[in-house]
Amino acid sequence: MASWQEFSGLNRGYVLEAFERYRQDPASVDPETRALFETWTPPAEDIEQAPVDALPLQKIVAAVNLAESIRRYGHLAAQLDPLGGKAPGDPSLLSSTHGLTDEDLRALPASLVSGALVDPGQTAYDAIAALRRVYCSTSGYDISHVFVPAERDWLRQAAEGGRFRAPADPIHPVKLLDRLSQVEAFERFLQRTFPGKTRFSIEGLDMLVPVLDEVIGEAAESGIRNILIGMAHRGRLNVMAHVLNKPYAQILAEFKEPVSRNFREDMSWTGDVKYHAGALRAIRGGERLDLVVSMPPNPSHLEAVDPVVEGMARAAGTIADAGGPPRFDPGRSVPILIHGDAAFPGQGVVAETLNLSRLPGYSTGGTIHVIANNQLGFTTAAEDSFSTSYASGLARGFKIPIVHVNADDPEACVEAARLAFAYRARFHKDFLIDLVGYRRYGHNEGDEPGFTQPVMYQTIAAQPTVRELWGRTLVERGLIGGEQVEASAKKYMTVLQTAYEKLQPEQDFIEPTPETPPAGAAGRVATAVPLGRLRELSAALNVFPPDFTIHRKLERVREKKGQFLDAEDERTVDWASAEELAYASILADGVSIRITGEDVERGTFSHRHAVFHDAVDGRIHVPLQTLPQARAAFEIHNSPLTENAVIGFEYGYNIQEPSRLVIWEAQYGDFINGAQVMIDEFIVSARGKWGLRPSLVLLLPHAHEGQGPDHASARPERFLQLAADTNIRVANCTTAAQFFHLLRRQAALLTVDPLPLIVLTPKSLLRHPLVPSTPRELAEGRFQRVIRDSEARPEDVRRLLFCSGKVYADLVAAEHRAARADVAICRVEQLYPVPKRELRAAIEHYPNLEQIVWVQEEPENMGVWDFIRPWLFDAADGRPVTRVARPRSASPAEGSASRHALNQQALIEQAYGAASTPAAAPAAETAATLVNK
Ligand SMILES: Cc1ncc(C[n+]2csc(CCOP(=O)(O)OP(=O)(O)O)c2C)c(N)n1
C-alpha cells in the first residue's frame, strides 16, 4: 500500500471510508485491500491532531464527498448568466444530502477538504464555504472530465490556490474600466452614426476584448511570436479595432462604403463584406518584431475558419528550412478560436477541428477557445440548439478543460483567460472559456429580437452594461468617483467623433487589390532536372539504414528502382517514381514539402510508400527525410478520416507559409464534396474576396473504372464551374513525366504566380503501361498543357478526338486505333486556365479535319464537356464539334462493374464513330443506346 503521506485530503477520505467498511465487514473489500488493512491502521496525527477513532468517521467521509462534489459539480450552481437565469444546481452540492450539518463541518478540520483556501486553524465549514466561492460563484470549473490526474490536480490547485487571482497578480481595475469604456463607445458610436447598419455588436460580451488582451499580453511575455485569431461575425469589428488595432478611420470608411477605386468595369471583382475582412497587427519591442497578431478573413460559414487558423498556427510554429523532418515548436504560436454558442455544438467542422488537436501531424500545442455565448443563435434558444448541458459540451469528449464564466464579472473573466494561457503553456493542450453573456440587440442591428425572445429582451433592456456595473463596483470599492466612470465613457466617444470628422472615405477605404498574374509565368518556369542529378537523388533515396528489414514485396520494388534511370529512352519511370523524384528535386531546390491525406504515407493504391515500416520491428524510415541533397524539410502524415477540416487546415498552413509546397490527397476524389465549404469559400475564392494567394495542391483520384458512383469522380465539373479570374489551375495528367513537371512547376511558381492546383490523379492508370515515361522526358521536358497525337499523319486525319485523363488510355487501347488512320487523339492535360492557343493549334494541325469530338467517360452533365464547349467551338472556327459522353445522369457512375464495362465499350465505339454509331450523330442521341443504369 502507498504510504499515508501520498494521499491527498480527497484520497485519504476514500481510504478511510474503505477502512471503515473493512472494520465493519472485512469481506466488503477486495482481498488485496483486505490483506493490506490487516497490517495497517490509519495514523491519527495527520488529521489535525485528532485521533481518527475520536472523529466521527462517517462525517469525515461525508465532508470529503461534499468537497469532491463541489469540485466536480460546483459549476452547476455557479451564477453564470448575467441575466439572472437560475443555475440548475445539483443535490450533491448540499451538505444535507451528505448528512452534514454546519455544526458537523465546524467540528472537522479544514485540512480534510482543502487547507489551501483557508487560514490555519479554520474548520471544514470555512473550507467548504471557500470551495463554494471558488466553484459556485461566477466561474464554473468544468474539469472533472480531464482524465490525466496531474492535469486535473494542477487545474484544481490553480483554481483553489488563487494563483490567478488578485492580489498575487493584480488586475488593474481602472485600466479595465477604461478598456470597457472603449469597447462600449465603439458600438454606441456606430449605432448612433449608422443606425441599423449591420455590425454584429459585441455588447453583452464586451469582456471578450479584455480576455483577448490578457491572453495576448501573457503570450507576448512568454516569447510567443504569432497569435492567430479565428472568429465569426459577432464582435469582430470591435476586436479588429481594439485587439488588432485596425484604425477607426478605416472601419468608419467601410461603413460609408464608398465606391471602390478598384471597381472593375468587367464587374468581375467581388471583394467581401466588412465583417469578413482579416487584419494583422505587429507588436514591436525595440528593434525586434516581437509578436504578430493576425485574424484571417473568413466567410459567413460559421466555424469554417477554425481549421484554417489551426493550420496557420501549425505553419507559424514549424521550422522547415533544413533537410529532414520539420520541427514544430509550440512556443512560437498560439491559435485562439472564438466560437458562437449555437455554432460550436452545431457545426461538424468544430468536432473535426478538435479532433486534430492532439495528432502529431496537426497539433498546434494547444488552442485557446472562447465561446462568445450570448445564449442565442439568431432566434434559436439553447434548448433547440444542442443536446449537451452546455454549449461547450463537445469539448468534454476531447478532455478539454472548460471554465464557464459570467461575462458581467470582469475579474472572473480575466482570471479565466490567465488560467487558459497558463494551462496551455504548461500542458500544450486546448482550453475552453465559455464566456456567458447576452446579446444586447437583435441578431444584427436591424433585427427585432422581441418577436421571438420577448421576456429575455425585457431583462436585457433593464440590464446595465458591464462597463456601468464595473464602474459601480470601483466606486463601491472606493477606487474612483462616479464622475470618472462617465468621463471614461465620454472620452472614447470623443475620439471616435474626431476620427469621423476627419474621415476621407475615399482615401481611408482600403480594399485588397489582387494583382494580375504575370502573363505566361507558368509557361516560363523550367522544370527539367538533369539526368545525372536525378540519378544522384534516386541513389540517395535507395539508401536504407543497414539493419532495416524492408517488406519482401517492397524490396523487389526498390531493387528495380536501382536501375530505372539507366536507359535514357526506355519508359522505365513509373508514376510513383516520377512523383518521388519530383519531391526529392523540389527539396533539393530548397522548398519544403508537407503532404497529408487519408493513408497518404503508403498511398490509397499502394503506390507511394513514402514511409517504410521495418518488417521485423515496425520502426519507420522516410527516404525523403534522409536525403542528403535536401535543403528543406519534408513531412507526410496520414490524416484523420476527415475532408473538410483537414483541407481547411492545409489551406491555413499554406497561406501562412506560402513558400512551402503543401499537398492534400483525397482517398478517392469523390470524397472531396465533404469539403465543399473549404473549396468554395477559401480555396477558389480567397483571392477574389480577400486578395490572398493560396497555392494548395489537391490530388484527387478520378476515373470511371466500374467501382460504383462513389469511387468514380472527383467532380471536375465543380472545380471548372468555379474557375474564373485565373483563380486555380486544374490538370489531369496521363504520364509520369507530366506529373513530375506539374509538381515541379507548382513548386517553382509558389513565389512567382501562386495558384491552387487541382489534379485529377490516376487509379488503375498508376500501373498502366501507357503511363511510364522515359528518364529523358524528366531530364529535358516540361509540362505540356495539351499533348497531340504523335502517331497520326496530319493529312489523314478527319476526326479529332479531344479528351482528358484515363479515357485516353481506353481510346488508345481500342482495336479501332490501328485501323483508323483518320482519327487523331489529343489529350488536354491542363483544363484551366484553358489552353486556348494549344487547342487552336491542335485543330489547325490537321488540314483535312471534318469533325471535332470531345470524348469523356463522365455523364454529359458532368466532367469537362459543359465547361470546355465554348472554348472548343471558338477554337474550331466553324468546324463541327460534338461530344461523346455517358447520358445525363444524377449520379456519376454505374453501380455495377459489368454495366460499366458495357457502357465504356459503347462509349469508345461512339468516339471512333464506329459503324453502329454514325460519326456525325450527336452523342446525346447515341448515348441513349448505352445500357441504362
Ligand atoms: C454554416 C452557417 N449556417 C448558417 C448561418 C446563418 N447564421 C448566421 S449567424 C447565425 C447564428 C449564430 O449563432 P451563434 O453561433 O450563437 O453566434 P451569435 O450570432 O449568436 O454570436 C446563423 C444561423 C451561417 N452564417 N453559417
PDB file of C-alpha atoms in Angstrom, residues 151 215 219 224 226-229 306 309-314 317 328-337 339 353-354 356-360 362-370 398-401 419-432 649:
ATOM      1  CA  GLU A 151      -3.614  17.999 -15.149  1.00  0.00           C
ATOM      2  CA  VAL A 215      -4.063  36.177 -23.497  1.00  0.00           C
ATOM      3  CA  ALA A 219       1.745  35.385 -24.867  1.00  0.00           C
ATOM      4  CA  ILE A 224       5.232  33.646 -28.410  1.00  0.00           C
ATOM      5  CA  ASN A 226       2.421  34.592 -33.542  1.00  0.00           C
ATOM      6  CA  ILE A 227      -1.127  34.777 -32.337  1.00  0.00           C
ATOM      7  CA  LEU A 228      -3.764  33.675 -34.799  1.00  0.00           C
ATOM      8  CA  ILE A 229      -7.342  34.573 -34.045  1.00  0.00           C
ATOM      9  CA  ASP A 306     -11.377  27.050 -37.232  1.00  0.00           C
ATOM     10  CA  VAL A 309      -6.445  29.107 -38.061  1.00  0.00           C
ATOM     11  CA  GLU A 310      -5.068  25.833 -36.728  1.00  0.00           C
ATOM     12  CA  GLY A 311      -3.195  25.281 -39.965  1.00  0.00           C
ATOM     13  CA  MET A 312      -1.828  28.806 -39.810  1.00  0.00           C
ATOM     14  CA  ALA A 313      -0.626  28.279 -36.254  1.00  0.00           C
ATOM     15  CA  ARG A 314       0.962  24.997 -37.187  1.00  0.00           C
ATOM     16  CA  GLY A 317       5.344  27.175 -35.359  1.00  0.00           C
ATOM     17  CA  PHE A 328       7.235  22.060 -34.570  1.00  0.00           C
ATOM     18  CA  ASP A 329       7.722  24.398 -31.637  1.00  0.00           C
ATOM     19  CA  PRO A 330       4.533  25.041 -29.633  1.00  0.00           C
ATOM     20  CA  GLY A 331       6.210  28.036 -28.030  1.00  0.00           C
ATOM     21  CA  ARG A 332       6.104  30.016 -31.272  1.00  0.00           C
ATOM     22  CA  SER A 333       2.421  30.416 -31.975  1.00  0.00           C
ATOM     23  CA  VAL A 334      -0.939  30.313 -30.236  1.00  0.00           C
ATOM     24  CA  PRO A 335      -4.260  29.879 -32.008  1.00  0.00           C
ATOM     25  CA  ILE A 336      -7.320  31.457 -30.434  1.00  0.00           C
ATOM     26  CA  LEU A 337     -10.730  30.433 -31.729  1.00  0.00           C
ATOM     27  CA  HIS A 339     -16.962  30.434 -31.353  1.00  0.00           C
ATOM     28  CA  THR A 353     -11.011  20.537 -35.704  1.00  0.00           C
ATOM     29  CA  LEU A 354     -10.934  19.466 -32.071  1.00  0.00           C
ATOM     30  CA  LEU A 356      -6.902  17.409 -34.908  1.00  0.00           C
ATOM     31  CA  SER A 357      -5.650  18.959 -31.713  1.00  0.00           C
ATOM     32  CA  ARG A 358      -3.542  16.108 -30.410  1.00  0.00           C
ATOM     33  CA  LEU A 359      -2.481  14.422 -33.629  1.00  0.00           C
ATOM     34  CA  PRO A 360       1.247  14.575 -34.311  1.00  0.00           C
ATOM     35  CA  TYR A 362      -1.702  18.638 -36.754  1.00  0.00           C
ATOM     36  CA  SER A 363      -1.181  19.645 -33.157  1.00  0.00           C
ATOM     37  CA  THR A 364      -0.658  23.323 -32.559  1.00  0.00           C
ATOM     38  CA  GLY A 365       0.422  22.949 -28.965  1.00  0.00           C
ATOM     39  CA  GLY A 366      -2.981  23.928 -27.606  1.00  0.00           C
ATOM     40  CA  THR A 367      -5.730  26.244 -28.767  1.00  0.00           C
ATOM     41  CA  ILE A 368      -7.499  28.721 -26.563  1.00  0.00           C
ATOM     42  CA  HIS A 369     -11.176  28.508 -27.377  1.00  0.00           C
ATOM     43  CA  VAL A 370     -13.675  31.134 -26.316  1.00  0.00           C
ATOM     44  CA  PHE A 398     -11.811  15.803 -26.060  1.00  0.00           C
ATOM     45  CA  LYS A 399     -10.858  16.214 -22.390  1.00  0.00           C
ATOM     46  CA  ILE A 400     -10.539  19.936 -22.792  1.00  0.00           C
ATOM     47  CA  PRO A 401     -10.823  21.850 -19.503  1.00  0.00           C
ATOM     48  CA  LEU A 419      -5.819  30.159 -16.378  1.00  0.00           C
ATOM     49  CA  ALA A 420      -6.333  29.286 -20.037  1.00  0.00           C
ATOM     50  CA  PHE A 421      -2.977  30.649 -21.043  1.00  0.00           C
ATOM     51  CA  ALA A 422      -1.148  29.078 -18.111  1.00  0.00           C
ATOM     52  CA  TYR A 423      -2.697  25.674 -18.810  1.00  0.00           C
ATOM     53  CA  ARG A 424      -1.782  25.914 -22.457  1.00  0.00           C
ATOM     54  CA  ALA A 425       1.770  26.921 -21.622  1.00  0.00           C
ATOM     55  CA  ARG A 426       2.112  24.079 -19.127  1.00  0.00           C
ATOM     56  CA  PHE A 427       0.449  21.209 -20.994  1.00  0.00           C
ATOM     57  CA  HIS A 428       0.321  22.367 -24.624  1.00  0.00           C
ATOM     58  CA  LYS A 429      -3.310  21.383 -24.900  1.00  0.00           C
ATOM     59  CA  ASP A 430      -6.579  23.112 -25.698  1.00  0.00           C
ATOM     60  CA  PHE A 431      -8.550  25.094 -23.128  1.00  0.00           C
ATOM     61  CA  LEU A 432     -12.061  26.473 -23.428  1.00  0.00           C
ATOM     62  CA  PHE A 649      -6.078  23.191 -42.119  1.00  0.00           C
TER      63      PHE A 649
END
